[in-house]
Short mmCIF file of C-alpha atoms in Angstrom, two decimals:
data_model
loop_
_atom_site.label_atom_id
_atom_site.label_comp_id
_atom_site.label_asym_id
_atom_site.label_seq_id
_atom_site.Cartn_x
_atom_site.Cartn_y
_atom_site.Cartn_z
CA MET A 174 0.00 0.00 0.00
CA LYS A 175 1.35 3.32 -1.05
CA MET A 176 1.02 6.25 1.32
CA ASN A 177 0.56 9.65 -0.24
CA SER A 178 3.11 12.33 0.68
CA SER A 179 0.84 14.51 2.87
CA PRO A 180 0.60 12.02 5.76
CA LYS A 181 4.35 11.33 5.50
CA VAL A 182 5.11 15.06 5.77
CA ALA A 183 2.71 15.40 8.70
CA ILE A 184 4.34 12.48 10.52
CA LEU A 185 7.83 13.95 9.92
CA ILE A 186 6.70 17.33 11.25
CA ILE A 187 5.18 15.74 14.36
CA LEU A 188 8.33 13.66 15.00
CA THR A 189 10.52 16.75 14.53
CA ILE A 190 8.40 18.74 17.00
CA ILE A 191 8.62 15.93 19.57
CA LEU A 192 12.38 15.64 19.13
CA VAL A 193 12.96 19.39 19.45
CA SER A 194 10.68 19.60 22.51
CA THR A 195 12.54 16.74 24.17
CA LEU A 196 15.93 18.33 23.47
CA ILE A 197 14.79 21.69 24.85
CA SER A 198 13.34 20.04 27.98
CA CYS A 199 16.56 18.13 28.59
CA ALA A 200 18.69 21.23 28.11
CA MET A 201 16.55 23.22 30.54
CA ALA A 202 16.63 20.44 33.14
CA GLN A 203 20.44 20.27 33.12
CA PRO A 204 21.97 22.67 35.62
CA SER A 205 24.65 24.88 34.17
CA SER A 206 27.99 23.41 35.06
CA CYS A 207 30.63 25.35 36.90
CA ASN A 208 33.75 23.29 37.13
CA PRO A 209 36.77 24.00 39.32
CA SER A 210 39.37 26.20 37.63
CA GLY A 211 42.34 25.06 39.66
CA LYS A 212 43.86 24.56 43.09
CA ILE A 213 46.08 26.54 45.42
CA GLU A 214 48.18 25.21 48.24
CA GLY A 215 47.74 26.58 51.74
CA ILE A 216 50.59 28.23 53.58
CA LYS A 217 51.04 28.98 57.26
CA PRO A 218 49.89 32.52 58.06
CA PRO A 219 52.53 34.79 59.61
CA PRO A 220 52.09 35.45 63.36
CA GLY A 221 49.18 37.78 64.05
CA LYS A 222 47.58 37.29 60.62
CA CYS A 223 44.32 35.51 59.75
CA LYS A 224 41.51 36.81 61.93
CA ILE A 225 39.11 34.06 62.91
CA GLY A 226 35.40 34.91 63.07
CA TYR A 227 32.26 32.78 62.92
CA GLN A 228 33.40 29.51 61.32
CA SER A 229 36.26 31.31 59.53
CA GLU A 230 39.36 29.25 59.06
CA CYS A 231 42.98 29.97 58.31
CA CYS A 232 44.71 28.20 55.45
CA LYS A 233 46.49 25.05 56.50
CA PRO A 234 50.04 24.49 55.24
CA GLY A 235 50.14 21.94 52.43
CA LYS A 236 46.35 21.59 52.16
CA SER A 237 44.97 21.91 48.64
CA TYR A 238 42.08 24.35 48.10
CA THR A 239 39.81 24.31 45.01
CA THR A 240 39.36 27.55 43.08
CA TYR A 241 36.53 28.65 40.74
CA LYS A 242 36.18 31.41 38.14
CA CYS A 243 32.44 30.78 37.88
CA SER A 244 29.36 30.34 40.05
CA PRO A 245 26.18 28.32 39.46
CA SER A 246 23.70 29.87 37.01
CA ILE A 247 21.45 32.60 38.34
CA SER A 248 17.72 31.94 38.29
CA GLY A 249 14.68 33.77 39.70
CA LYS A 250 15.76 32.53 43.13
CA THR A 251 19.31 31.20 43.16
CA LYS A 252 20.33 28.60 45.74
CA ALA A 253 23.37 29.57 47.84
CA VAL A 254 25.06 29.22 51.20
CA LEU A 255 24.94 32.23 53.52
CA THR A 256 28.13 32.74 55.53
CA ILE A 257 29.02 35.46 57.99
CA ASN A 258 31.69 38.13 57.64
CA SER A 259 32.67 41.31 59.38
CA PHE A 260 33.14 44.18 56.94
CA GLN A 261 34.30 46.51 59.75
CA LYS A 262 37.87 47.74 60.13
CA GLY A 263 39.74 45.05 62.06
CA GLY A 264 37.05 42.46 61.29
CA ASP A 265 37.65 39.00 59.86
CA GLY A 266 36.87 40.20 56.32
CA GLY A 267 40.35 41.61 55.79
CA GLY A 268 40.61 44.91 53.94
CA LYS A 269 38.19 47.50 52.63
CA SER A 270 35.30 46.44 50.39
CA GLU A 271 36.12 46.15 46.71
CA CYS A 272 33.11 48.12 45.44
CA ASP A 273 33.63 51.37 47.34
CA ASN A 274 37.01 50.99 49.06
CA LYS A 275 35.33 51.46 52.47
CA TYR A 276 34.67 49.50 55.63
CA HIS A 277 31.04 48.83 56.62
CA SER A 278 29.49 48.49 60.06
CA ASP A 279 28.33 45.04 61.16
CA ASN A 280 24.95 46.73 61.70
CA THR A 281 24.61 47.53 57.98
CA PRO A 282 23.11 44.82 55.72
CA VAL A 283 25.91 44.22 53.22
CA VAL A 284 27.24 41.15 51.41
CA ALA A 285 30.10 39.79 49.34
CA LEU A 286 29.26 37.42 46.48
CA SER A 287 31.34 34.55 45.11
CA THR A 288 33.47 35.55 42.12
CA GLY A 289 31.11 34.34 39.38
CA TRP A 290 28.08 36.07 40.88
CA PHE A 291 30.07 39.22 41.70
CA SER A 292 30.58 39.37 37.94
CA GLY A 293 33.52 41.75 37.77
CA GLU A 294 31.85 44.40 39.96
CA LYS A 295 28.63 44.44 37.87
CA ARG A 296 26.57 43.95 41.04
CA CYS A 297 28.48 46.56 43.08
CA MET A 298 26.29 48.75 45.26
CA GLN A 299 23.15 46.91 44.05
CA ASN A 300 20.68 45.41 46.49
CA ILE A 301 19.88 41.72 46.41
CA THR A 302 17.06 39.95 48.24
CA ILE A 303 18.01 37.06 50.51
CA TYR A 304 15.45 34.38 51.43
CA GLY A 305 16.19 32.20 54.45
CA ASN A 306 14.85 30.97 57.77
CA GLY A 307 11.29 31.70 56.57
CA ARG A 308 12.06 35.40 56.06
CA GLN A 309 13.56 37.71 53.48
CA THR A 310 15.73 40.81 53.64
CA ASN A 311 17.65 43.10 51.31
CA ALA A 312 21.39 43.68 51.41
CA MET A 313 23.81 45.72 49.32
CA VAL A 314 26.64 44.02 47.42
CA VAL A 315 29.88 45.73 48.49
CA ASP A 316 32.53 43.06 47.97
CA GLU A 317 33.66 39.88 46.26
CA CYS A 318 34.06 36.63 48.15
CA ASP A 319 37.04 35.58 46.06
CA SER A 320 36.70 32.05 44.67
CA THR A 321 39.88 32.33 42.58
CA MET A 322 42.50 33.19 45.20
CA GLY A 323 43.21 32.89 48.90
CA CYS A 324 45.82 31.90 51.49
CA ASP A 325 47.66 35.21 51.08
CA ASP A 326 47.87 38.59 52.81
CA VAL A 327 45.21 40.18 50.57
CA HIS A 328 42.73 37.47 51.63
CA ASP A 329 43.76 37.50 55.30
CA TYR A 330 45.30 34.01 54.87
CA GLN A 331 41.82 32.48 54.52
CA PRO A 332 40.99 29.85 51.86
CA PRO A 333 39.19 30.81 48.64
CA CYS A 334 35.40 31.02 48.91
CA ASP A 335 33.29 28.27 47.44
CA ASN A 336 31.51 29.29 44.25
CA ASN A 337 28.03 29.50 45.84
CA ILE A 338 28.56 31.92 48.73
CA VAL A 339 26.67 35.00 49.90
CA ASP A 340 28.95 36.28 52.67
CA ALA A 341 26.84 38.53 54.89
CA SER A 342 27.20 41.01 57.73
CA LYS A 343 25.66 40.37 61.14
CA ALA A 344 22.79 42.72 60.19
CA VAL A 345 21.64 40.27 57.50
CA TRP A 346 21.65 37.35 59.92
CA LYS A 347 19.67 39.41 62.43
CA ALA A 348 17.13 40.47 59.77
CA LEU A 349 16.59 36.81 58.85
CA GLY A 350 15.89 36.06 62.52
CA VAL A 351 18.61 33.42 62.86
CA PRO A 352 19.59 32.89 66.52
CA GLU A 353 23.18 34.08 67.05
CA LYS A 354 24.38 30.66 68.23
CA GLN A 355 23.37 29.31 64.78
CA TRP A 356 25.27 31.94 62.76
CA GLY A 357 27.88 30.56 60.40
CA GLN A 358 26.28 28.77 57.45
CA LEU A 359 22.69 28.65 56.23
CA ASP A 360 21.15 27.33 53.02
CA ILE A 361 19.36 30.24 51.33
CA PHE A 362 18.08 31.58 48.04
CA TRP A 363 18.83 35.04 46.66
CA SER A 364 17.67 37.20 43.75
CA ASP A 365 18.62 40.50 42.09
#
């Protein structure tokens, strides 16, 4: 039995649509990859260096630390880990903030973003919304949580940040209602 060309064309069109739809669905379901860009070796901080704060750590001599030039893809609400940092002079954050070359009070809601999300200062002085502990709050991006370097004087002899970090002042933790004894790390979401 010979089939005329119209049904054959229709079947080919339908199969093409199904194939394209499947490919698009698969591509959208795959998280964007962000692979490590390298490693650095820890060194012993000189005496009096490396200020330890909430769950901060100093680089350990000989330990290998993974570095990243990227962060996970940004979505409407991007999953991250909230960490705590002091942006004040003498705090565990090291030097002045990269965006404005200033220190910031622990009572001001400010954050540093991992290198990929910091995006070469494109988010400087912009507010982001942080969702965690059943609450949300806004904070201004003032610094980079460097995922590419660490274990040196510039980074207060602390390891590089992971690629999924929102490093926040005490004010952010307070606004999210997290009890102080639980400050350190918290799974959150954030958005521009």
